[in-house]
Each structure stands twice: as C-alpha cells, then as structure tokens.
Amino acid sequence: LAPAPMNSSSHAPAGMLRLSTSRSISSARKPLPLIAKLAGLSPGWTASGAMPVMLAIGVAVVLWLATLGAQSGWQPQPSGTTARLRGVSAVSEKIAWASGTGGTVLRTIDGGTTWQWVAVPDAADLDFRDVEALDAKTAYVLSIGAADKSRIYKTVDGGRTWVLQFTNSNPKAFYDAIAFWDAKAGLAIGDPVNGAFTVVRTLDGGRVWTEVPPDAMPRALAGERAFAASGTCLVAGGAAAAWFGTGGAEKARVFRTS
C-alpha cells in the first residue's frame, strides 16, 4: 500500500447521535495468524503510499451517495445526553453502542428509537473515544489520555456492570483506538513512544493485555500520531489483517499488517 492523504476531525455536535440503521458493521475473524506476526519482527507493519484518485470516479461516487441519501435519509435520534459522543459501534440494524465524554456509554436494542444510559461507574473524568461492541451484552470501551487516563473497560451484561481490564502504566503513552476480530482477540493502538507506535493485544477477551515489542512496530516520523477522533484510525479485517492511519507529520500514512 502507499501513504494516502488523510483528514481527521475530533469534533462532533454535543447531545445528538446521528445513526443510519440501514446497514450493520461486522468484523472479520481468524485473528491468530495476525497476532502471531505482531508478536515477532516480521512481516510486521508496513507503510503504504497514496494511489491517484480519478476526479470522474470521485464525482460519480458523490452523486451516488447523494442519491442514496435522498432515498433513505439520515434520521436524528435524541441521545438523552449532552456529552460529546465520539465513538459508535453497530452490531446490527437494531443493536448499537455509543461512547463519549464524561464516562458516557449508550446502548440501543431497537434501532435507535430509545438509547439507554449504561455509563461506566466512577468514570466521569474519562473520555471514551472508542467503543467496540460484539452483541447486545458485550462491549469494550477505550478512554484516551496520557498515562493512566488510557484505559479499557468491558461489559458482558449490557452495561449493567463494567470491568477495568487495562490501565496504561507508561507515562509517555497515549492510546487512541481499539479493534477486535472476535470475542477473544483484539488490539489497541497508541501514539509513538521513543519513536515507535505502541500496541497492546489480547487473545483471551481482554483478561490479559500484552504490549507488542517496540522493535516489531513501525518507526514514527517527527510529529506523527494516530489520532483518537472517533477511534476509527484502527480497523481489523480480512482473515488476519489490521490497518491504522496516522497524521500530524509532513505526510499522512497508512500501516498494514497481515
């Protein structure tokens, strides 16, 4: 792959969640080959460059999306909160989770007609930039911030209770996003520490999170970061692949591991 120009934004209107219920998001499975490679030095993560985008194709896509929007439309759904909602994860056309500032976590099981407050207790000072939902009962949330502000919580009962699974102990680290292939295997990406991006991974549903050796990770450019705008700078997909995008340096880059 080649580095592709990227544009990120961390701002979203407060108190309103806009969700299209016509499509669902699913994750790929079979994580073990990727996890094995993340633990070693090869093939590791590789940077990619941008491919030229033809204007005609871009215009055609925009027109098609405009037509689709006119047909289906986006319906605003009152969230019942004034928090800034930054993360959203849709399991199906009925089930979705959202997360944001003030320790906020929301869940719907009726396509967004109603949103239930299922916030993490004693987390009012945390900003949950990413949420990764597996079903109506199971979800992970990632809070961002320096040092111990970067945390991962998990619920298996629809948000009634939450378990703190990971607390960042490196004062220089800042985690940005989380992604899972299935109920057991996942990873989280953080900004560079001493010139190398930080990654932690789990194979047991988050009971244990292990840091990938820095030597196995890409070297960062000056000022390069993985932005935590909405937890979408990291995705897992395919049989054994993951990607993360960066910005802040002289050029934006996309990294891939397989």
XYZ file of N, CA and C in Angstrom:
774
model
N 0.842 -1.185 0.000
C 0.000 0.000 0.000
C 0.880 1.240 0.000
N 0.297 2.383 -0.341
C 1.057 3.624 -0.392
C 0.432 4.627 0.547
N 1.214 5.598 1.135
C 0.640 6.571 2.053
C -0.443 7.368 1.384
N -1.599 7.459 2.009
C -2.729 8.172 1.440
C -2.996 9.411 2.260
N -3.279 10.568 1.621
C -3.598 11.772 2.377
C -4.801 11.513 3.247
N -4.759 12.008 4.473
C -5.837 11.759 5.401
C -6.259 13.069 6.036
N -7.534 13.146 6.408
C -8.058 14.326 7.068
C -8.878 13.868 8.252
N -8.559 14.343 9.439
C -9.275 13.881 10.621
C -9.885 15.064 11.337
N -10.953 14.775 12.074
C -11.599 15.791 12.898
C -12.042 15.158 14.193
N -11.840 15.865 15.271
C -12.188 15.299 16.564
C -13.452 15.916 17.128
N -14.182 16.728 16.332
C -15.309 17.446 16.882
C -16.611 16.845 16.393
N -17.603 16.792 17.277
C -18.927 16.306 16.936
C -19.938 17.081 17.754
N -21.164 17.319 17.229
C -22.159 18.067 17.985
C -22.471 17.376 19.298
N -22.690 18.158 20.347
C -22.984 17.573 21.648
C -24.445 17.177 21.715
N -24.730 16.038 22.360
C -26.083 15.657 22.692
C -26.888 15.062 21.569
N -26.350 14.872 20.406
C -27.125 14.325 19.296
C -26.314 13.247 18.601
N -26.898 12.081 18.476
C -26.267 10.978 17.762
C -27.004 10.775 16.465
N -26.262 10.776 15.341
C -26.878 10.531 14.041
C -26.438 9.166 13.564
N -27.418 8.296 13.389
C -27.108 6.904 13.104
C -27.998 6.393 12.000
N -27.408 5.832 10.972
C -28.174 5.160 9.936
C -28.344 3.716 10.334
N -29.607 3.254 10.380
C -29.875 1.889 10.802
C -30.077 0.954 9.632
N -29.725 1.384 8.448
C -29.953 0.550 7.273
C -28.807 -0.386 6.993
N -27.671 -0.221 7.708
C -26.529 -1.072 7.464
C -25.928 -1.475 8.801
N -25.276 -2.598 8.842
C -24.628 -3.061 10.058
C -23.152 -3.212 9.826
N -22.419 -3.219 10.905
C -20.971 -3.330 10.840
C -20.580 -4.679 11.393
N -19.736 -5.389 10.704
C -19.266 -6.681 11.183
C -17.760 -6.715 11.127
N -17.170 -7.631 11.860
C -15.721 -7.766 11.916
C -15.299 -9.093 11.348
N -14.086 -9.115 10.791
C -13.546 -10.360 10.286
C -13.064 -11.212 11.440
N -12.843 -12.490 11.175
C -12.439 -13.410 12.220
C -11.042 -13.935 11.928
N -10.699 -15.043 12.544
C -9.424 -15.726 12.382
C -8.251 -14.811 12.728
N -8.080 -14.397 13.988
C -7.038 -13.440 14.354
C -5.679 -14.044 14.607
N -5.598 -15.346 14.840
C -4.355 -15.908 15.344
C -3.148 -15.680 14.453
N -3.263 -15.800 13.108
C -2.075 -15.526 12.291
C -1.543 -14.117 12.484
N -2.453 -13.143 12.589
C -2.003 -11.764 12.781
C -1.337 -11.599 14.131
N -1.956 -12.145 15.159
C -1.404 -11.981 16.499
C -0.013 -12.591 16.577
N 0.171 -13.737 15.932
C 1.486 -14.370 15.942
C 2.519 -13.477 15.282
N 2.116 -12.804 14.199
C 3.063 -11.947 13.495
C 3.331 -10.662 14.251
N 2.293 -10.146 14.955
C 2.512 -8.940 15.743
C 3.527 -9.180 16.851
N 3.578 -10.405 17.324
C 4.484 -10.713 18.419
C 5.927 -10.814 17.969
N 6.164 -11.009 16.660
C 7.524 -11.145 16.151
C 7.980 -9.921 15.399
N 9.075 -10.082 14.688
C 9.642 -8.936 13.970
C 9.252 -8.909 12.509
N 8.669 -9.971 12.008
C 8.296 -9.990 10.599
C 7.015 -10.773 10.429
N 6.213 -10.490 9.390
C 6.466 -9.423 8.436
C 6.223 -8.044 9.008
N 5.550 -7.967 10.177
C 5.376 -6.684 10.843
C 4.446 -5.746 10.109
N 4.509 -4.491 10.523
C 3.678 -3.449 9.932
C 4.462 -2.758 8.819
N 3.808 -2.461 7.747
C 4.441 -1.777 6.629
C 3.652 -0.539 6.269
N 4.364 0.527 5.859
C 3.714 1.765 5.462
C 3.285 1.674 4.022
N 2.274 2.473 3.675
C 1.761 2.456 2.317
C 1.604 3.869 1.791
N 1.622 4.022 0.471
C 1.525 5.320 -0.172
C 0.203 5.512 -0.880
N -0.082 6.736 -1.336
C -1.368 7.078 -1.923
C -1.436 6.690 -3.390
N -2.605 6.213 -3.824
C -2.892 5.937 -5.227
C -3.674 7.114 -5.795
N -3.410 7.500 -7.045
C -4.156 8.606 -7.633
C -5.649 8.301 -7.706
N -6.470 9.276 -7.393
C -7.922 9.117 -7.440
C -8.461 9.946 -8.595
N -9.112 9.295 -9.548
C -9.627 9.989 -10.722
C -10.839 10.831 -10.342
N -10.853 12.068 -10.820
C -11.908 13.000 -10.473
C -13.269 12.482 -10.892
N -13.356 11.864 -12.059
C -14.649 11.388 -12.557
C -15.243 10.350 -11.619
N -14.401 9.458 -11.113
C -14.891 8.434 -10.201
C -15.367 9.072 -8.907
N -14.594 10.047 -8.419
C -14.979 10.722 -7.193
C -16.319 11.421 -7.332
N -16.516 12.112 -8.455
C -17.787 12.800 -8.686
C -18.929 11.797 -8.755
N -18.694 10.681 -9.433
C -19.732 9.661 -9.562
C -20.128 9.101 -8.205
N -19.134 8.878 -7.348
C -19.420 8.350 -6.012
C -20.233 9.358 -5.200
N -19.831 10.631 -5.263
C -20.553 11.672 -4.534
C -22.002 11.754 -4.985
N -22.215 11.716 -6.301
C -23.571 11.773 -6.827
C -24.387 10.567 -6.403
N -23.734 9.399 -6.413
C -24.440 8.187 -5.999
C -24.835 8.257 -4.530
N -23.911 8.746 -3.671
C -24.214 8.868 -2.262
C -25.335 9.880 -2.026
N -25.312 10.960 -2.816
C -26.373 11.960 -2.680
C -27.726 11.360 -3.027
N -27.756 10.538 -4.078
C -28.996 9.875 -4.471
C -29.455 8.910 -3.389
N -28.504 8.152 -2.847
C -28.825 7.204 -1.779
C -29.360 7.924 -0.564
N -28.724 9.068 -0.226
C -29.177 9.827 0.921
C -30.583 10.364 0.742
N -30.886 10.781 -0.507
C -32.221 11.294 -0.788
C -33.263 10.199 -0.648
N -32.866 8.953 -0.930
C -33.810 7.847 -0.864
C -34.016 7.361 0.558
N -32.915 7.184 1.303
C -33.025 6.606 2.636
C -32.995 7.664 3.738
N -32.089 8.639 3.594
C -32.009 9.738 4.543
C -31.363 9.353 5.858
N -30.959 10.354 6.616
C -30.411 10.194 7.957
C -31.414 10.770 8.934
N -31.747 10.018 9.942
C -32.718 10.451 10.925
C -32.027 10.780 12.245
N -32.135 12.030 12.710
C -31.547 12.366 14.013
C -32.259 11.613 15.126
N -31.475 11.097 16.062
C -32.017 10.331 17.174
C -31.554 10.969 18.487
N -32.451 11.587 19.241
C -32.047 12.195 20.518
C -31.392 11.166 21.426
N -30.229 11.532 21.935
C -29.450 10.587 22.735
C -29.771 10.663 24.222
N -30.367 11.768 24.641
C -30.663 11.924 26.057
C -29.477 12.388 26.871
N -28.405 12.788 26.210
C -27.222 13.263 26.922
C -26.655 14.493 26.232
N -25.958 15.318 26.988
C -25.277 16.476 26.415
C -23.793 16.205 26.225
N -23.362 14.979 26.480
C -21.958 14.609 26.292
C -21.595 14.664 24.821
N -20.325 14.864 24.538
C -19.833 14.781 23.166
C -19.653 13.301 22.821
N -20.447 12.819 21.894
C -20.384 11.410 21.518
C -19.349 11.238 20.420
N -18.333 10.431 20.684
C -17.201 10.304 19.768
C -17.105 8.914 19.142
N -17.599 7.884 19.813
C -17.474 6.526 19.289
C -18.832 5.911 19.050
N -18.944 5.065 18.034
C -20.175 4.326 17.774
C -19.810 2.978 17.169
N -20.521 1.941 17.572
C -20.295 0.597 17.048
C -21.640 -0.072 16.855
N -21.953 -0.414 15.609
C -23.234 -1.050 15.276
C -23.036 -2.545 15.103
N -23.791 -3.326 15.839
C -23.744 -4.780 15.750
C -24.706 -5.278 14.687
N -25.860 -4.636 14.596
C -26.889 -4.988 13.617
C -27.731 -3.747 13.371
N -28.792 -3.897 12.600
C -29.654 -2.739 12.343
C -30.464 -2.357 13.583
N -30.455 -3.190 14.597
C -31.186 -2.907 15.831
C -30.267 -2.558 17.004
N -29.084 -3.161 17.039
C -28.203 -3.044 18.201
C -27.010 -2.161 17.884
N -26.786 -1.151 18.706
C -25.627 -0.278 18.540
C -25.249 0.320 19.895
N -23.987 0.667 20.005
C -23.451 1.306 21.207
C -22.777 2.618 20.812
N -22.751 3.582 21.740
C -22.064 4.856 21.511
C -21.328 5.244 22.790
N -20.278 6.047 22.641
C -19.479 6.453 23.797
C -19.007 7.885 23.632
N -18.597 8.502 24.749
C -18.145 9.881 24.659
C -17.577 10.400 25.962
N -17.660 11.711 26.119
C -17.068 12.384 27.265
C -17.859 12.093 28.541
N -17.223 12.411 29.679
C -17.897 12.236 30.952
C -18.185 10.793 31.304
N -17.387 9.856 30.760
C -17.627 8.438 31.019
C -18.879 7.901 30.389
N -19.374 8.575 29.355
C -20.663 8.233 28.759
C -20.593 6.988 27.888
N -21.546 6.076 28.084
C -21.771 4.943 27.188
C -23.276 4.789 27.021
N -23.717 4.649 25.784
C -25.130 4.473 25.465
C -25.322 3.186 24.679
N -26.541 2.624 24.760
C -26.843 1.406 24.015
C -28.286 1.458 23.515
N -28.489 0.979 22.299
C -29.839 0.804 21.777
C -30.013 -0.624 21.301
N -31.189 -1.170 21.517
C -31.517 -2.507 21.006
C -32.769 -2.470 20.141
N -33.202 -1.249 19.798
C -34.402 -1.097 18.967
C -34.161 -0.168 17.778
N -32.924 -0.185 17.266
C -32.620 0.625 16.093
C -32.486 2.105 16.375
N -32.356 2.473 17.640
C -32.154 3.878 17.980
C -33.410 4.611 18.399
N -34.532 3.927 18.443
C -35.754 4.575 18.931
C -35.554 5.055 20.355
N -34.885 4.231 21.146
C -34.517 4.623 22.504
C -33.050 4.301 22.730
N -32.385 5.157 23.512
C -30.987 4.944 23.883
C -30.905 4.846 25.404
N -30.276 3.786 25.881
C -30.147 3.526 27.305
C -28.791 3.980 27.812
N -28.785 4.676 28.944
C -27.555 5.126 29.593
C -26.937 3.949 30.340
N -25.746 3.525 29.923
C -25.068 2.383 30.553
C -23.625 2.783 30.874
N -23.460 3.959 31.421
C -22.135 4.533 31.648
C -21.312 3.717 32.646
N -19.998 3.859 32.518
C -19.069 3.207 33.437
C -19.076 3.961 34.766
N -19.265 3.277 35.890
C -19.278 3.964 37.188
C -17.923 4.606 37.506
N -17.969 5.726 38.192
C -16.763 6.418 38.667
C -15.801 6.747 37.530
N -16.351 7.078 36.372
C -15.509 7.392 35.211
C -15.881 8.743 34.600
N -16.412 9.632 35.413
C -16.881 10.919 34.904
C -15.770 11.768 34.302
N -14.526 11.498 34.693
C -13.411 12.286 34.168
C -12.757 11.636 32.952
N -13.360 10.568 32.441
C -12.778 9.861 31.297
C -13.526 10.187 30.007
N -12.779 10.172 28.914
C -13.323 10.430 27.581
C -13.231 9.140 26.776
N -14.366 8.485 26.573
C -14.388 7.216 25.849
C -14.489 7.497 24.343
N -13.328 7.521 23.687
C -13.283 7.857 22.268
C -13.632 6.666 21.363
N -13.555 5.450 21.893
C -13.822 4.292 21.046
C -14.648 3.268 21.803
N -15.575 2.646 21.090
C -16.369 1.554 21.636
C -16.394 0.441 20.606
N -16.213 -0.782 21.043
C -16.204 -1.950 20.173
C -17.226 -2.940 20.725
N -18.358 -3.058 20.051
C -19.438 -3.912 20.518
C -19.436 -5.237 19.771
N -19.726 -6.321 20.505
C -19.804 -7.651 19.912
C -21.242 -8.116 19.781
N -22.090 -7.712 20.713
C -23.509 -8.059 20.668
C -24.245 -7.131 21.622
N -25.483 -7.475 21.959
C -26.285 -6.600 22.811
C -25.761 -6.544 24.241
N -24.982 -7.540 24.640
C -24.499 -7.605 26.014
C -23.013 -7.298 26.175
N -22.232 -7.554 25.139
C -20.774 -7.477 25.265
C -20.202 -6.303 24.484
N -19.405 -5.494 25.163
C -18.761 -4.351 24.505
C -17.516 -3.949 25.279
N -16.578 -3.339 24.566
C -15.364 -2.768 25.143
C -15.391 -1.266 24.887
N -14.892 -0.480 25.840
C -14.723 0.952 25.618
C -13.289 1.329 25.960
N -12.752 2.266 25.183
C -11.385 2.750 25.379
C -11.425 4.235 25.715
N -10.837 4.603 26.848
C -10.698 6.013 27.187
C -9.315 6.493 26.755
N -9.251 7.776 26.409
C -7.991 8.331 25.918
C -7.402 9.271 26.950
N -6.115 9.532 26.782
C -5.426 10.450 27.670
C -4.052 9.933 28.029
N -3.259 10.806 28.599
C -1.900 10.423 28.971
C -1.908 9.524 30.195
N -0.913 8.655 30.250
C -0.691 7.765 31.401
C -1.944 6.961 31.713
N -2.412 6.973 32.988
C -3.488 6.078 33.387
C -4.871 6.529 32.926
N -4.969 7.618 32.183
C -6.251 8.006 31.588
C -6.613 7.085 30.419
N -5.622 6.450 29.828
C -5.875 5.479 28.755
C -6.223 4.139 29.399
N -7.485 3.745 29.260
C -7.963 2.527 29.903
C -8.894 1.752 28.961
N -9.090 0.477 29.268
C -10.038 -0.366 28.548
C -10.960 -1.024 29.563
N -12.271 -0.850 29.359
C -13.284 -1.489 30.187
C -14.095 -2.457 29.328
N -14.691 -3.464 29.981
C -15.516 -4.439 29.277
C -16.788 -4.724 30.071
N -17.894 -4.908 29.352
C -19.138 -5.366 29.955
C -19.617 -6.621 29.239
N -20.236 -7.516 29.963
C -20.815 -8.732 29.369
C -22.288 -8.857 29.735
N -22.851 -7.806 30.338
C -24.256 -7.850 30.746
C -25.016 -6.600 30.288
N -24.647 -6.106 29.119
C -25.375 -4.974 28.550
C -25.103 -3.652 29.234
N -23.981 -3.541 29.939
C -23.626 -2.287 30.577
C -24.077 -2.164 32.019
N -24.684 -3.212 32.576
C -25.068 -3.152 33.988
C -23.829 -3.070 34.880
N -22.807 -3.828 34.509
C -21.539 -3.785 35.242
C -20.397 -3.701 34.239
N -19.278 -3.109 34.686
C -18.099 -2.965 33.844
C -16.876 -3.435 34.621
N -15.938 -4.038 33.896
C -14.685 -4.490 34.483
C -13.537 -3.722 33.841
N -12.681 -3.128 34.674
C -11.479 -2.459 34.178
C -10.456 -3.532 33.815
N -10.108 -3.618 32.524
C -9.209 -4.663 32.052
C -7.786 -4.182 31.823
N -7.642 -2.923 31.470
C -6.307 -2.420 31.133
C -6.186 -0.977 31.570
N -5.084 -0.663 32.244
C -4.727 0.711 32.590
C -3.308 0.956 32.122
N -3.131 1.970 31.313
C -1.807 2.281 30.791
C -0.884 2.717 31.928
N 0.273 2.089 31.997
C 1.231 2.416 33.057
C 2.434 3.216 32.563
N 2.482 3.435 31.242
C 3.597 4.193 30.678
C 3.231 5.683 30.646
N 3.918 6.528 31.397
C 3.541 7.943 31.450
C 3.660 8.664 30.114
N 4.398 8.077 29.170
C 4.556 8.710 27.861
C 3.536 8.217 26.829
N 2.812 7.159 27.152
C 1.902 6.551 26.179
C 0.541 7.226 26.194
N -0.132 7.160 25.047
C -1.459 7.757 24.854
C -2.177 6.874 23.838
N -3.174 6.113 24.289
C -3.850 5.166 23.391
C -5.017 5.845 22.673
N -5.226 5.418 21.417
C -6.159 6.108 20.538
C -7.372 5.289 20.107
N -7.209 3.987 19.896
C -8.291 3.211 19.297
C -8.145 1.736 19.651
N -9.263 1.019 19.533
C -9.310 -0.407 19.832
C -10.083 -1.115 18.727
N -9.703 -2.361 18.432
C -10.404 -3.144 17.408
C -10.339 -4.618 17.785
N -11.402 -5.347 17.454
C -11.478 -6.774 17.749
C -11.861 -7.551 16.497
N -11.318 -8.768 16.404
C -11.745 -9.690 15.351
C -12.907 -10.562 15.821
N -12.880 -10.931 17.081
C -13.939 -11.759 17.654
C -13.989 -11.502 19.151
N -14.677 -12.362 19.881
C -14.862 -12.135 21.306
C -13.582 -12.302 22.104
N -12.566 -12.904 21.525
C -11.342 -13.197 22.257
C -10.164 -12.311 21.864
N -9.990 -12.054 20.599
C -8.755 -11.428 20.107
C -8.983 -9.993 19.640
N -8.110 -9.120 20.106
C -8.195 -7.730 19.698
C -6.894 -7.005 19.994
N -6.846 -5.727 19.633
C -5.655 -4.917 19.865
C -6.040 -3.457 20.017
N -5.133 -2.681 20.597
C -5.302 -1.242 20.752
C -4.026 -0.564 20.303
N -4.173 0.609 19.676
C -3.035 1.343 19.129
C -2.853 2.646 19.901
N -1.588 3.028 20.097
C -1.293 4.275 20.783
C -0.259 5.096 20.034
N -0.119 6.335 20.437
C 0.855 7.233 19.817
C 2.276 6.735 20.076
N 3.233 7.227 19.291
C 4.617 6.751 19.438
C 5.220 7.089 20.800
N 6.008 6.157 21.301
C 6.833 6.353 22.483
C 8.261 6.008 22.088
N 9.153 6.953 22.264
C 10.551 6.768 21.860
C 10.663 6.371 20.389
N 9.787 6.969 19.559
C 9.876 6.789 18.113
C 9.156 5.589 17.556
N 8.453 4.800 18.393
C 7.752 3.616 17.901
C 6.299 3.642 18.376
N 5.359 3.309 17.461
C 3.959 3.244 17.841
C 3.749 2.147 18.877
N 2.806 2.386 19.783
C 2.530 1.424 20.842
C 1.290 0.602 20.506
N 1.366 -0.693 20.749
C 0.243 -1.606 20.517
C 0.182 -2.606 21.662
N -1.017 -2.820 22.191
C -1.256 -3.910 23.132
C -2.275 -4.842 22.497
N -2.196 -6.125 22.843
C -3.072 -7.122 22.217
C -3.571 -8.093 23.278
N -4.681 -8.747 22.958
C -5.250 -9.757 23.840
C -5.716 -10.943 23.016
N -5.638 -12.131 23.613
C -6.129 -13.355 22.985
C -7.218 -14.019 23.826
N -7.535 -13.421 24.974
C -8.454 -14.071 25.902
C -9.602 -13.160 26.330
N -10.073 -12.327 25.410
C -11.196 -11.462 25.726
C -10.859 -10.330 26.665
N -9.586 -9.960 26.712
C -9.174 -8.809 27.496
C -8.719 -9.107 28.900
N -8.698 -10.376 29.307
C -8.206 -10.679 30.654
C -6.743 -10.270 30.798
N -5.974 -10.502 29.733
C -4.563 -10.126 29.719
C -4.292 -9.315 28.456
N -3.658 -8.163 28.633
C -3.224 -7.335 27.507
C -1.695 -7.310 27.511
N -1.107 -7.643 26.366
C 0.341 -7.730 26.247
C 0.845 -6.714 25.234
N 1.891 -5.994 25.608
C 2.447 -4.997 24.690
C 3.280 -5.667 23.605
N 3.058 -5.272 22.359
C 3.873 -5.744 21.245
C 5.253 -5.102 21.364
N 6.330 -5.872 21.215
C 7.679 -5.303 21.350
C 7.878 -4.097 20.436
N 8.463 -3.015 20.943
C 8.664 -1.817 20.119
C 9.429 -2.089 18.829
N 10.365 -3.033 18.857
C 11.138 -3.335 17.656
C 10.282 -3.920 16.543
N 9.100 -4.433 16.884
C 8.211 -5.007 15.872
C 7.290 -3.958 15.259
N 7.350 -2.727 15.781
C 6.445 -1.679 15.325
C 7.162 -0.682 14.412
N 6.393 0.002 13.563
C 6.990 0.983 12.648
C 7.592 2.169 13.394
N 8.621 2.728 12.812
C 9.204 3.954 13.348
C 8.357 5.138 12.886
N 8.112 6.053 13.796
C 7.257 7.189 13.506
C 8.066 8.349 12.942
N 7.415 9.146 12.108
C 8.010 10.384 11.628
C 7.875 11.450 12.709
N 8.603 12.526 12.560
C 8.518 13.633 13.518
C 7.097 14.183 13.539
N 6.486 14.213 14.703
C 5.139 14.749 14.857
C 4.023 13.798 14.480
N 4.341 12.581 14.069
C 3.319 11.647 13.599
C 2.540 11.065 14.773
N 1.218 10.967 14.604
C 0.338 10.455 15.637
C -0.781 9.624 15.005
N -1.425 8.812 15.855
C -2.631 8.092 15.450
C -3.797 8.741 16.181
N -4.537 9.602 15.518
C -5.492 10.467 16.190
C -6.690 9.701 16.741
N -7.147 10.133 17.928
C -8.241 9.461 18.627
C -9.556 10.198 18.418
N -9.793 10.687 17.203
C -11.001 11.466 16.952
C -12.261 10.669 17.266
N -12.398 9.501 16.713
C -13.560 8.654 16.974
C -13.179 7.184 17.015
N -11.928 6.905 17.298
C -11.497 5.527 17.388
C -11.453 4.797 16.068
N -11.489 5.537 14.964
C -11.538 4.886 13.655
C -10.194 4.864 12.941
N -9.120 5.254 13.620
C -7.813 5.202 12.968
C -7.275 3.777 12.927
N -7.958 2.832 13.607
C -7.536 1.436 13.643
C -8.705 0.542 13.266
N -8.480 -0.378 12.319
C -9.501 -1.355 11.943
C -8.857 -2.727 11.792
N -9.622 -3.760 12.087
C -9.194 -5.143 11.873
C -10.122 -5.759 10.846
N -9.548 -6.511 9.901
C -10.389 -7.080 8.865
C -9.688 -8.191 8.117
N -10.422 -8.817 7.204
C -9.860 -9.909 6.446
C -9.621 -11.119 7.331
N -8.842 -12.052 6.820
C -8.558 -13.260 7.589
C -7.584 -12.997 8.725
N -6.642 -12.092 8.521
C -5.616 -11.823 9.542
C -4.924 -10.502 9.235
N -5.661 -9.427 9.252
C -5.090 -8.140 8.864
C -5.592 -7.032 9.764
N -4.799 -5.971 9.864
C -5.203 -4.766 10.569
C -4.515 -3.574 9.914
N -5.167 -2.429 9.995
C -4.637 -1.193 9.430
C -4.756 -0.093 10.471
N -3.812 0.851 10.474
C -4.023 2.087 11.219
C -3.462 3.253 10.424
N -4.147 4.392 10.542
C -3.766 5.590 9.816
C -3.191 6.628 10.752
N -2.336 7.494 10.202
C -1.657 8.499 11.014
C -1.766 9.877 10.372
N -1.384 10.883 11.128
C -1.326 12.255 10.648
C -0.388 13.048 11.532
N -0.316 14.357 11.262
C 0.492 15.232 12.089
C 1.909 15.440 11.607
N 2.390 14.567 10.708
C 3.747 14.698 10.180
C 3.699 15.379 8.818
N 4.837 15.386 8.128
C 4.891 16.028 6.806
C 4.030 15.290 5.788
N 3.678 14.037 6.072
C 2.767 13.278 5.218
C 1.984 12.301 6.080
N 0.739 12.037 5.660
C -0.086 11.046 6.346
C 0.249 9.664 5.806
N 0.129 8.654 6.670
C 0.475 7.302 6.232
C -0.557 6.285 6.735
N -0.646 5.163 6.040
C -1.452 4.021 6.451
C -0.524 2.831 6.630
N -0.651 2.145 7.770
C 0.157 0.969 8.047
C -0.723 -0.269 8.025
N -0.144 -1.368 7.560
C -0.906 -2.616 7.454
C -0.055 -3.776 7.955
N -0.700 -4.716 8.635
C -0.078 -5.976 8.992
C -0.970 -7.122 8.545
N -0.352 -8.211 8.146
C -1.141 -9.365 7.697
C -0.605 -10.664 8.306
